[in-house]
mmCIF file of C-alpha atoms in Angstrom:
data_model
loop_
_atom_site.group_PDB
_atom_site.id
_atom_site.type_symbol
_atom_site.label_atom_id
_atom_site.label_comp_id
_atom_site.label_asym_id
_atom_site.label_seq_id
_atom_site.Cartn_x
_atom_site.Cartn_y
_atom_site.Cartn_z
ATOM 1 C CA UNK F 1 -8.379 -17.852 -10.861
ATOM 2 C CA UNK F 2 -6.198 -14.990 -12.131
ATOM 3 C CA UNK F 3 -6.015 -14.957 -15.932
ATOM 4 C CA UNK F 4 -2.771 -13.626 -17.434
ATOM 5 C CA UNK F 5 -1.878 -12.545 -20.963
ATOM 6 C CA UNK F 6 1.846 -12.676 -21.797
ATOM 7 C CA UNK F 7 3.148 -10.059 -24.245
ATOM 8 C CA UNK F 8 6.836 -10.507 -25.042
ATOM 9 C CA UNK F 9 8.725 -10.975 -28.302
ATOM 10 C CA UNK F 10 11.019 -13.628 -26.806
ATOM 11 C CA UNK F 11 9.363 -17.026 -27.062
ATOM 12 C CA UNK F 12 11.647 -18.663 -24.523
ATOM 13 C CA UNK F 13 10.758 -16.026 -21.935
ATOM 14 C CA UNK F 14 7.054 -16.524 -22.605
ATOM 15 C CA UNK F 15 7.513 -20.269 -22.169
ATOM 16 C CA UNK F 16 9.298 -19.699 -18.873
ATOM 17 C CA UNK F 17 6.632 -17.361 -17.567
ATOM 18 C CA UNK F 18 3.879 -19.767 -18.635
ATOM 19 C CA UNK F 19 5.516 -22.660 -16.769
ATOM 20 C CA UNK F 20 5.878 -20.539 -13.631
ATOM 21 C CA UNK F 21 2.360 -19.115 -13.679
ATOM 22 C CA UNK F 22 0.510 -22.257 -14.712
ATOM 23 C CA UNK F 23 2.174 -24.052 -11.793
ATOM 24 C CA UNK F 24 0.255 -21.791 -9.393
ATOM 25 C CA UNK F 25 -3.168 -22.983 -8.228
ATOM 26 C CA UNK F 26 -4.745 -19.556 -8.660
ATOM 27 C CA UNK F 27 -3.246 -18.503 -12.009
ATOM 28 C CA UNK F 28 -3.616 -19.444 -15.639
ATOM 29 C CA UNK F 29 -2.052 -18.093 -18.819
ATOM 30 C CA UNK F 30 -4.865 -17.465 -21.296
ATOM 31 C CA UNK F 31 -2.766 -16.256 -24.209
ATOM 32 C CA UNK F 32 0.600 -15.183 -25.594
ATOM 33 C CA UNK F 33 1.501 -12.373 -27.974
ATOM 34 C CA UNK F 34 4.856 -11.690 -29.595
ATOM 35 C CA UNK F 35 4.381 -7.962 -30.179
ATOM 36 C CA UNK F 36 2.404 -5.022 -28.858
ATOM 37 C CA UNK F 37 -0.200 -4.888 -31.621
ATOM 38 C CA UNK F 38 -1.090 -8.545 -31.181
ATOM 39 C CA UNK F 39 -1.167 -7.980 -27.429
ATOM 40 C CA UNK F 40 -3.712 -5.185 -27.785
ATOM 41 C CA UNK F 41 -5.960 -7.376 -29.904
ATOM 42 C CA UNK F 42 -5.689 -10.342 -27.554
ATOM 43 C CA UNK F 43 -6.310 -8.168 -24.495
ATOM 44 C CA UNK F 44 -9.522 -6.930 -26.113
ATOM 45 C CA UNK F 45 -10.658 -10.432 -27.030
ATOM 46 C CA UNK F 46 -9.606 -12.331 -23.901
ATOM 47 C CA UNK F 47 -10.164 -9.699 -21.183
ATOM 48 C CA UNK F 48 -7.379 -11.070 -18.934
ATOM 49 C CA UNK F 49 -7.096 -9.977 -15.316
ATOM 50 C CA UNK F 50 -3.438 -9.071 -15.874
ATOM 51 C CA UNK F 51 -1.366 -8.231 -18.944
ATOM 52 C CA UNK F 52 2.314 -8.979 -18.381
ATOM 53 C CA UNK F 53 3.899 -6.538 -20.832
ATOM 54 C CA UNK F 54 7.416 -6.341 -22.216
ATOM 55 C CA UNK F 55 8.723 -2.923 -23.281
ATOM 56 C CA UNK F 56 10.957 -3.394 -26.294
ATOM 57 C CA UNK F 57 9.209 -5.294 -29.068
ATOM 58 C CA UNK F 58 9.100 -5.025 -32.871
ATOM 59 C CA UNK F 59 6.321 -2.935 -34.375
ATOM 60 C CA UNK F 60 4.188 -1.550 -31.561
ATOM 61 C CA UNK F 61 6.245 -1.401 -28.366
ATOM 62 C CA UNK F 62 4.967 -2.126 -24.874
ATOM 63 C CA UNK F 63 4.358 1.510 -23.977
ATOM 64 C CA UNK F 64 2.129 2.160 -26.981
ATOM 65 C CA UNK F 65 0.389 -1.147 -26.383
ATOM 66 C CA UNK F 66 -0.263 -0.256 -22.745
ATOM 67 C CA UNK F 67 -1.781 3.065 -23.798
ATOM 68 C CA UNK F 68 -4.000 1.354 -26.363
ATOM 69 C CA UNK F 69 -5.174 -1.332 -23.944
ATOM 70 C CA UNK F 70 -6.068 1.181 -21.246
ATOM 71 C CA UNK F 71 -7.753 3.517 -23.715
ATOM 72 C CA UNK F 72 -10.023 0.672 -24.785
ATOM 73 C CA UNK F 73 -10.554 -0.600 -21.241
ATOM 74 C CA UNK F 74 -9.572 1.751 -18.387
ATOM 75 C CA UNK F 75 -10.099 -1.069 -15.884
ATOM 76 C CA UNK F 76 -7.370 -3.216 -17.466
ATOM 77 C CA UNK F 77 -4.338 -4.001 -15.339
ATOM 78 C CA UNK F 78 -0.924 -3.948 -17.037
ATOM 79 C CA UNK F 79 2.283 -5.010 -15.317
ATOM 80 C CA UNK F 80 5.385 -3.800 -17.165
ATOM 81 C CA UNK F 81 8.469 -5.995 -17.446
ATOM 82 C CA UNK F 82 11.774 -4.260 -18.040
ATOM 83 C CA UNK F 83 15.491 -4.144 -17.397
ATOM 84 C CA UNK F 84 17.167 -1.381 -15.394
ATOM 85 C CA UNK F 85 18.847 -0.186 -18.582
ATOM 86 C CA UNK F 86 15.621 1.249 -20.058
ATOM 87 C CA UNK F 87 14.513 3.583 -17.291
ATOM 88 C CA UNK F 88 12.835 6.098 -19.581
ATOM 89 C CA UNK F 89 10.534 3.403 -20.935
ATOM 90 C CA UNK F 90 9.447 2.438 -17.438
ATOM 91 C CA UNK F 91 8.566 6.021 -16.629
ATOM 92 C CA UNK F 92 6.578 6.287 -19.849
ATOM 93 C CA UNK F 93 4.805 3.052 -18.942
ATOM 94 C CA UNK F 94 3.774 4.389 -15.550
ATOM 95 C CA UNK F 95 2.492 7.573 -17.173
ATOM 96 C CA UNK F 96 0.562 5.440 -19.649
ATOM 97 C CA UNK F 97 -1.347 3.901 -16.756
ATOM 98 C CA UNK F 98 0.513 0.681 -16.014
ATOM 99 C CA UNK F 99 -0.108 -0.662 -12.526
ATOM 100 C CA UNK F 100 3.589 -1.071 -11.852
ATOM 101 C CA UNK F 101 6.666 -2.814 -13.131
ATOM 102 C CA UNK F 102 9.091 -5.598 -12.410
ATOM 103 C CA UNK F 103 12.646 -6.176 -13.485
ATOM 104 C CA UNK F 104 12.908 -9.187 -15.766
ATOM 105 C CA UNK F 105 15.331 -10.904 -13.417
ATOM 106 C CA UNK F 106 12.998 -10.573 -10.415
ATOM 107 C CA UNK F 107 12.762 -13.729 -8.260
ATOM 108 C CA UNK F 108 9.848 -16.046 -9.018
ATOM 109 C CA UNK F 109 8.101 -15.346 -5.715
ATOM 110 C CA UNK F 110 8.315 -11.600 -6.410
ATOM 111 C CA UNK F 111 6.713 -12.072 -9.832
ATOM 112 C CA UNK F 112 3.906 -14.205 -8.382
ATOM 113 C CA UNK F 113 3.334 -11.771 -5.540
ATOM 114 C CA UNK F 114 3.264 -8.795 -7.890
ATOM 115 C CA UNK F 115 0.654 -10.409 -10.118
ATOM 116 C CA UNK F 116 -1.551 -11.207 -7.121
ATOM 117 C CA UNK F 117 -1.131 -7.667 -5.802
ATOM 118 C CA UNK F 118 -2.104 -6.044 -9.094
ATOM 119 C CA UNK F 119 -4.988 -8.476 -9.601
ATOM 120 C CA UNK F 120 -6.249 -7.396 -6.182
ATOM 121 C CA UNK F 121 -6.502 -3.807 -7.359
ATOM 122 C CA UNK F 122 -3.254 -2.500 -5.879
ATOM 123 C CA UNK F 123 -0.046 -1.358 -7.562
ATOM 124 C CA UNK F 124 3.464 -2.749 -7.439
ATOM 125 C CA UNK F 125 5.749 -0.104 -5.944
ATOM 126 C CA UNK F 126 8.943 -1.452 -4.432
ATOM 127 C CA UNK F 127 10.825 1.310 -2.569
ATOM 128 C CA UNK F 128 14.249 0.029 -3.626
ATOM 129 C CA UNK F 129 13.365 0.006 -7.328
ATOM 130 C CA UNK F 130 10.315 2.024 -8.331
ATOM 131 C CA UNK F 131 10.889 5.163 -6.286
ATOM 132 C CA UNK F 132 14.583 5.253 -7.156
ATOM 133 C CA UNK F 133 13.713 4.843 -10.810
ATOM 134 C CA UNK F 134 11.063 7.552 -10.891
ATOM 135 C CA UNK F 135 13.402 9.849 -8.944
ATOM 136 C CA UNK F 136 15.913 9.536 -11.759
ATOM 137 C CA UNK F 137 13.443 9.780 -14.598
ATOM 138 C CA UNK F 138 11.574 12.836 -13.413
ATOM 139 C CA UNK F 139 14.787 14.815 -13.850
ATOM 140 C CA UNK F 140 14.386 14.169 -17.578
ATOM 141 C CA UNK F 141 11.175 16.221 -17.637
ATOM 142 C CA UNK F 142 11.455 19.854 -18.746
ATOM 143 C CA UNK F 143 10.518 22.401 -16.036
ATOM 144 C CA UNK F 144 7.219 23.310 -17.680
ATOM 145 C CA UNK F 145 6.007 19.721 -17.302
ATOM 146 C CA UNK F 146 5.884 19.999 -13.514
ATOM 147 C CA UNK F 147 2.220 20.907 -13.559
ATOM 148 C CA UNK F 148 -1.163 19.489 -14.467
ATOM 149 C CA UNK F 149 -0.139 18.906 -18.071
ATOM 150 C CA UNK F 150 -2.539 16.888 -20.177
ATOM 151 C CA UNK F 151 -5.484 16.824 -17.836
ATOM 152 C CA UNK F 152 -3.434 15.767 -14.823
ATOM 153 C CA UNK F 153 -3.938 17.206 -11.326
ATOM 154 C CA UNK F 154 -1.574 20.037 -10.444
ATOM 155 C CA UNK F 155 0.172 20.976 -7.212
ATOM 156 C CA UNK F 156 -2.799 23.250 -6.531
ATOM 157 C CA UNK F 157 -5.054 20.208 -6.502
ATOM 158 C CA UNK F 158 -2.818 18.547 -3.919
ATOM 159 C CA UNK F 159 -3.181 21.688 -1.806
ATOM 160 C CA UNK F 160 -6.839 20.739 -1.426
ATOM 161 C CA UNK F 161 -5.931 17.709 0.665
ATOM 162 C CA UNK F 162 -6.292 17.813 4.434
ATOM 163 C CA UNK F 163 -3.100 17.838 6.503
ATOM 164 C CA UNK F 164 -3.494 14.152 7.287
ATOM 165 C CA UNK F 165 -4.221 13.266 3.663
ATOM 166 C CA UNK F 166 -1.137 15.191 2.607
ATOM 167 C CA UNK F 167 0.979 13.209 5.086
ATOM 168 C CA UNK F 168 -0.401 9.957 3.707
ATOM 169 C CA UNK F 169 0.043 11.150 0.119
ATOM 170 C CA UNK F 170 3.729 11.903 0.630
ATOM 171 C CA UNK F 171 4.286 8.491 2.210
ATOM 172 C CA UNK F 172 2.487 6.830 -0.693
ATOM 173 C CA UNK F 173 4.832 8.787 -2.968
ATOM 174 C CA UNK F 174 7.737 7.281 -1.028
ATOM 175 C CA UNK F 175 6.329 3.839 -1.962
ATOM 176 C CA UNK F 176 5.341 2.949 1.587
ATOM 177 C CA UNK F 177 2.763 0.200 2.056
ATOM 178 C CA UNK F 178 -0.454 0.785 4.006
ATOM 179 C CA UNK F 179 1.051 -1.131 6.914
ATOM 180 C CA UNK F 180 4.196 1.009 6.939
ATOM 181 C CA UNK F 181 2.156 4.206 6.727
ATOM 182 C CA UNK F 182 -0.066 3.025 9.579
ATOM 183 C CA UNK F 183 2.970 2.338 11.766
ATOM 184 C CA UNK F 184 4.606 5.680 10.997
ATOM 185 C CA UNK F 185 1.462 7.750 11.575
ATOM 186 C CA UNK F 186 0.115 5.586 14.419
ATOM 187 C CA UNK F 187 -3.088 4.764 12.546
ATOM 188 C CA UNK F 188 -4.903 1.536 11.767
ATOM 189 C CA UNK F 189 -4.390 -0.003 8.331
ATOM 190 C CA UNK F 190 -8.111 0.403 7.723
ATOM 191 C CA UNK F 191 -7.888 4.134 8.353
ATOM 192 C CA UNK F 192 -4.903 4.449 6.028
ATOM 193 C CA UNK F 193 -6.795 2.579 3.325
ATOM 194 C CA UNK F 194 -9.684 5.034 3.653
ATOM 195 C CA UNK F 195 -7.296 7.994 3.418
ATOM 196 C CA UNK F 196 -5.619 6.554 0.316
ATOM 197 C CA UNK F 197 -8.994 6.012 -1.335
ATOM 198 C CA UNK F 198 -10.045 9.599 -0.631
ATOM 199 C CA UNK F 199 -6.733 10.956 -1.918
ATOM 200 C CA UNK F 200 -7.014 9.053 -5.197
ATOM 201 C CA UNK F 201 -10.609 10.202 -5.583
ATOM 202 C CA UNK F 202 -9.849 13.874 -4.849
ATOM 203 C CA UNK F 203 -6.913 13.926 -7.234
ATOM 204 C CA UNK F 204 -8.706 11.851 -9.878
ATOM 205 C CA UNK F 205 -5.900 9.281 -9.876
ATOM 206 C CA UNK F 206 -6.293 5.681 -10.975
ATOM 207 C CA UNK F 207 -3.952 4.110 -8.451
ATOM 208 C CA UNK F 208 -0.874 4.542 -6.249
ATOM 209 C CA UNK F 209 1.470 4.517 -9.237
ATOM 210 C CA UNK F 210 -0.147 7.660 -10.591
ATOM 211 C CA UNK F 211 0.112 9.193 -7.122
ATOM 212 C CA UNK F 212 3.876 8.643 -7.166
ATOM 213 C CA UNK F 213 4.187 10.140 -10.639
ATOM 214 C CA UNK F 214 2.127 13.194 -9.625
ATOM 215 C CA UNK F 215 4.221 13.749 -6.500
ATOM 216 C CA UNK F 216 7.403 13.913 -8.566
ATOM 217 C CA UNK F 217 5.995 15.853 -11.505
ATOM 218 C CA UNK F 218 4.460 18.489 -9.258
ATOM 219 C CA UNK F 219 7.710 18.971 -7.374
ATOM 220 C CA UNK F 220 6.260 17.866 -4.044
ATOM 221 C CA UNK F 221 8.909 15.173 -3.865
ATOM 222 C CA UNK F 222 12.422 16.131 -4.901
ATOM 223 C CA UNK F 223 14.436 13.437 -6.734
ATOM 224 C CA UNK F 224 16.984 11.804 -4.479
ATOM 225 C CA UNK F 225 15.316 12.984 -1.234
ATOM 226 C CA UNK F 226 12.647 10.303 -0.729
#
């Protein structure tokens, strides 16, 4: 059973999400919070498998709440909910360690699938949304941020990857799934999974979302050319 904490200041939205999730045989909503600060406290107390996090909320917003939750428990999984109009918040959420994001008007089956994916230890990276969004947002970064920054791996660290790992890394940055990478490189999905695991370990990255962010910040992927 996947336990979910809902953090959103709109009660009607929380009610809608609860109805959708509780209708699934493998999901249950264990709590609701109307602002980020309450969400942080409930995440600490309830230890949900997934935190479904809104961005704009009174008091502590979703980005700050995501940072606080992951600082207290690095294994926590946060799925950001947003609208396309607040791109910069999504980028900040990914940098904060969120496992991905969904648009608030995403179809029900996409929401359910995303929660299952994140609960399984993967990240939600849809090529038509996430990569396009990060491509736009990375242009907001000043030139001197295209490096290791605050403890992040630099382009030099990526240079330590093998040729094959670099190929896989760039495809991960393009938001390709393991299956798509396997087909493109003529490898088995199992082999791709091993490569991805080694890449994340070598670069000290938490998940595929951070790999995408690193690829853009380091300049290895140029916005608009993915």
